[in-house]
Amino acid sequence: MSSLRIQGGGVKSEALRRPRPEAELLEAAFDVARVGICIIDGQGRFFRVNPHFCELVGYAPDELTGSPWTVVAPPDLLPNADRFLEALFGDSPKVQREWRIRRRDGRLFDALASFKSIALETGCSHLVVTFTDITERLRAEQEIQSLNRELEERVAQRTEQLVALNAQLNSEVAERRRAEQAQEERAERLTRQRELLLELAQLDAPDFPSALRAVLKSTSSALEAARVSYWKMVDEPKSCVREMLYLRDADQFVEGADGMSLEAAKHPQLFAALAAGKPVIASCAQSGGATNELAETFLRPNGISAILAVAVWQQGRIVGMVSAAHVGSARHWLHEEIDFSAAIGSIVALALESARRRRLLAELAESERKYRHVVENANEGIVIAQDGMLRYANPKALEFTGRSLESATRTPFLDMIHPEDRGRVGANYLKRLRGEPVENHYSFRVIRGDGSILLLEISAVAVEWEGRPATLNFLADISERHELEESLRRTLSERESILETAIVGIARLRRARISWINRRFEEQMCGYARGELVGRSQRILYFDPAEADRASGEALPLLETGQIYTTETRLKRRDGTHFWAHISGRAVDPDYRNEDSIWVVMDVSEARNLQESLARTLSEREIILRSTLVGITFSVDRVHQWVNETFARILGYEPRELIGIRSDAHFPDLASWQRFGDLAYPVLRTGHPYSTEWQMRRKDGGLVWCQIHGQAVDPADLSRGTIWTFVDISERKRAEEEVRRALARERELSELKSRFVSMTSHEFRTPLATILSSTELLRDYGDRLPEAEREELLGMVKTAVKRMTEMLEQVLFIGRAEAGRLEFSPAPLDVRALCGSLLEEMARGRPAARRIRFDCEGGRFERVLDEKLVRHILTNLLDNALKYSPEERDVSFRLRCEGERTVFEVSDQGIGIPLEDQAHLFETFHRASNVGTVSGTGLGLAIVKKSADLHGGTIHVDSIRGRGTRFTVTIPDRSPA
Amino acid sequence: MTRILVIDNEAPIRANIERLLRLEGFEVIGAEGGARGLELARERKPDLVLCDIVMPEVDGFAVLAALKADPGTRDIPFVFITASAAPHERAICFERGATGYLSKPFTLAEVMAMVRDCLPQRGAGG
């Protein structure tokens, strides 16, 4: 442990053996560092400590090295010391934290510790811990904190003092303000009088009496006068009459002339003073001009001690007087009071003037109201335009613009005008304002608030509005008129060419004169040169003037009520000849206001020719259609409108019976009719013809196949009808049916043929194989075979030959039967004996035949039958029963000889015959589908059938697949009665 | 001794083939139907099977399929003897794994040639 081994993992072992110079330096640093360093090994013991660490914890280095680290752990960490250390070892590479350390003397101190866990090459880990004593720092921090607290307290105290000082200052300021306010109030009081005057001067009373009331009351208050009166001068002031009196004590007004008056004759000095513009002062306490005059007549009787009066002037004339009277003790009017009263005089004059103006204004307003009523209810739009804006617009004008008053007056008026008309309206407006010559009436389009366009006619003049140039405009809506004119113009111009060349003559009459006439009428009908008739009286067109009068007389009431007048009359050509014409006229205006009418003229002779040629064409068509072999119908909404004779004949009707009838009448049923419609009409709607073959029901109920072809007159409008052609294809259908049947038979035959081939192949090859092999055995091996075996082989050949012969016979039998060359020779025989011998023969040839259970009933077994044919019948039926039933099941064979008939019944419990095969059971070569590998020719039952047929008998089959089959052959008796 | 199984529901034909083969020194076993034929083939392990195609219930094709499905019998040479002349039948027979095909009627020489052809090469009657 001579050196510190804190080494990286990649250090070579060479370097480990000898301390490197860097290590020595580090060692020195370790010793002198003023940081406590300790290294703790994996077991939690001090591995190395530096001197400063020892100093910090109060141990000697030797004491610590090798002892557990827990000696420096604070007591509360001890229980978890191991886990704590473990966590440090496993912690992230470098961790710093505050840690409390226990010194040797038990004292605890705080240190800032850094940990680093280092894994050495030897595999064990060491923990390097450095400590810095932060006790001092913590103490310093605490001191700072306490100093801070002290400082804060001092600051708080100072703040309190400042707040108090501030409050004191504030109260001083408030005190000063109060003093200032008092001073202001004093000043106010000083100016009160003046203000009162000003107030009165600005008084805006609704009328003169109220103004006067305010003035009198104010005066009374300002002058402290008990009574203040207003007097009105009358008779170019020769007297004055008291109009209003204010009694201060009672705060009461006495209004209206109360009879108190002062005459100029009695008080010349008073009136003279007033006329001189001087205030009149009179007092009982003094003597003087005015006083003397008034004292005896006015002051004393009214208990007035002093009076102050001023004249009220208006337009250079004295119109009234204000007097303030003091009641009670003597009073001397101050200068200010006299000045004040003079001002009062002016104020009353002002009030008077104001009242007069108000009255005039009211009158003006009234007249304006009347005027406005006219303007606002005018049927014309009226607007005033100034500075490019509408200053005024009446309701009608607003209606035209389709805007609110606000919107209309806030939008530059050019914006409300159609862009194409803006230039003209704007230019006219400016010219008008400048007083230049300009058109006064013209029309323009206005764009309404909703975007629609209205055509207005404007009539404008330049006016002065609120002292500045403006235009006054009258607007009328001529959209309707314009539209009418426009549409007429358009109609006339756009369709002129059509009208010109129209097959009818057209003329427009205005006030009985021709204002327009088309080429056909003028040139072709009447033989005039183009334009010759325009402006001429309509009478020139009539052949007979009396006719002209009649037509005019009859037409007028109709035209005036918007109706159409038509008549036929003779019209005159230029060359004096005439032609019959059908004329019809109607007013252009619904009320015939302008005697403006349009007339349509048709040359009737031409129409008649047309009609005749049309009739001819129609009858020709009718003949063609009638005589065609194709049925034709024209139907609308599936109802026959017209049918030709062939159509009716195909369906067995008379043409007239079908016309107006819905076509379902000749369909097999309603569903078929419906289906036909569902298929045909979608096709017709596309403009393509619809073709099909469909069965129709004739009138007699029979069905007829028709090839049908239809085409709509107008695919876009099927209600205009459809042309249908019908061809009777019943014959063709029948032929087709026959061909189809023949083909089916052909197919059947070919199938039969292949069946025959496969049957013969198998059924002949088998016996042939037997024959061939037997003969060869006899030939090649005969000498080595015993006699018995040779006999057997010969027997086999015989049997095989017999089998082949039988088969050939079957084929021949069928051949003969089908060629009708089958022999039928019935002879009396014992049918029971026949059955017995047949069964014996069968049993000899094949052991399986022993399964047959035979029984018979009836009394007379002597029957007249063809034995050979009966054998065919029975052999085949029994053979089949054996072949197609399992060996363990019996086959039942019953013979019943009933009175008039012989019945053979063969039943088995075998595979049965599928129902679908039963129908073909007796056809040659037909074999049921479930025969499997059971061999057979497919001829047996055919032979049974032919044999029974020859006897005039019948065969009946009962069969259930998988259960069994019963054949019953019934042969009528032929025995002589 | 070479053993040959003959399956045919036509008794005379089967009898004649059996007779011929016996005379030629083979051990012959006969079956009158497919089911019996299969039994015998499994029990007696013949060296060759001659079999008719058209037979009730179990036909020749079924017999061949059953033999081919059984490891004990799948390698036995199998010859069809048939009277039918259905188209493509010959091809079908070989497709199903038949070794030979003989159509009725046949000559004895044809039968012998077919038998020798189809048997594994060892002496007749060996």
PDB file of N, CA and C in Angstrom, chain A residues 21 127 224 317 391 551 603 723 963:
ATOM      1  N   PRO A  21       6.107   9.061 -12.477  1.00  0.00           N
ATOM      2  CA  PRO A  21       6.327  10.383 -11.867  1.00  0.00           C
ATOM      3  C   PRO A  21       5.024  11.105 -11.565  1.00  0.00           C
ATOM      4  N   LEU A 127     -14.181   3.455  -3.349  1.00  0.00           N
ATOM      5  CA  LEU A 127     -14.956   4.682  -3.398  1.00  0.00           C
ATOM      6  C   LEU A 127     -14.068   5.809  -2.921  1.00  0.00           C
ATOM      7  N   GLU A 224     -82.197  91.769  -4.786  1.00  0.00           N
ATOM      8  CA  GLU A 224     -82.953  91.649  -3.550  1.00  0.00           C
ATOM      9  C   GLU A 224     -84.156  92.578  -3.583  1.00  0.00           C
ATOM     10  N   ARG A 317     -86.081 100.083 -31.183  1.00  0.00           N
ATOM     11  CA  ARG A 317     -87.330 100.590 -30.590  1.00  0.00           C
ATOM     12  C   ARG A 317     -87.453 100.080 -29.173  1.00  0.00           C
ATOM     13  N   ARG A 391     -77.030  64.209 -50.338  1.00  0.00           N
ATOM     14  CA  ARG A 391     -77.280  64.885 -49.061  1.00  0.00           C
ATOM     15  C   ARG A 391     -78.688  64.601 -48.581  1.00  0.00           C
ATOM     16  N   ALA A 551    -114.322  46.088 -89.630  1.00  0.00           N
ATOM     17  CA  ALA A 551    -113.245  45.439 -88.869  1.00  0.00           C
ATOM     18  C   ALA A 551    -112.758  46.344 -87.735  1.00  0.00           C
ATOM     19  N   ASP A 603    -102.788  34.478 -95.907  1.00  0.00           N
ATOM     20  CA  ASP A 603    -103.477  34.317 -97.176  1.00  0.00           C
ATOM     21  C   ASP A 603    -104.242  33.006 -97.086  1.00  0.00           C
ATOM     22  N   ILE A 723     -94.639   4.877 -82.842  1.00  0.00           N
ATOM     23  CA  ILE A 723     -95.126   4.132 -84.008  1.00  0.00           C
ATOM     24  C   ILE A 723     -94.675   2.691 -83.841  1.00  0.00           C
ATOM     25  N   ARG A 963     -86.965 -49.210 -54.199  1.00  0.00           N
ATOM     26  CA  ARG A 963     -87.929 -50.072 -53.513  1.00  0.00           C
ATOM     27  C   ARG A 963     -88.386 -51.241 -54.381  1.00  0.00           C
TER      28      ARG A 963
END
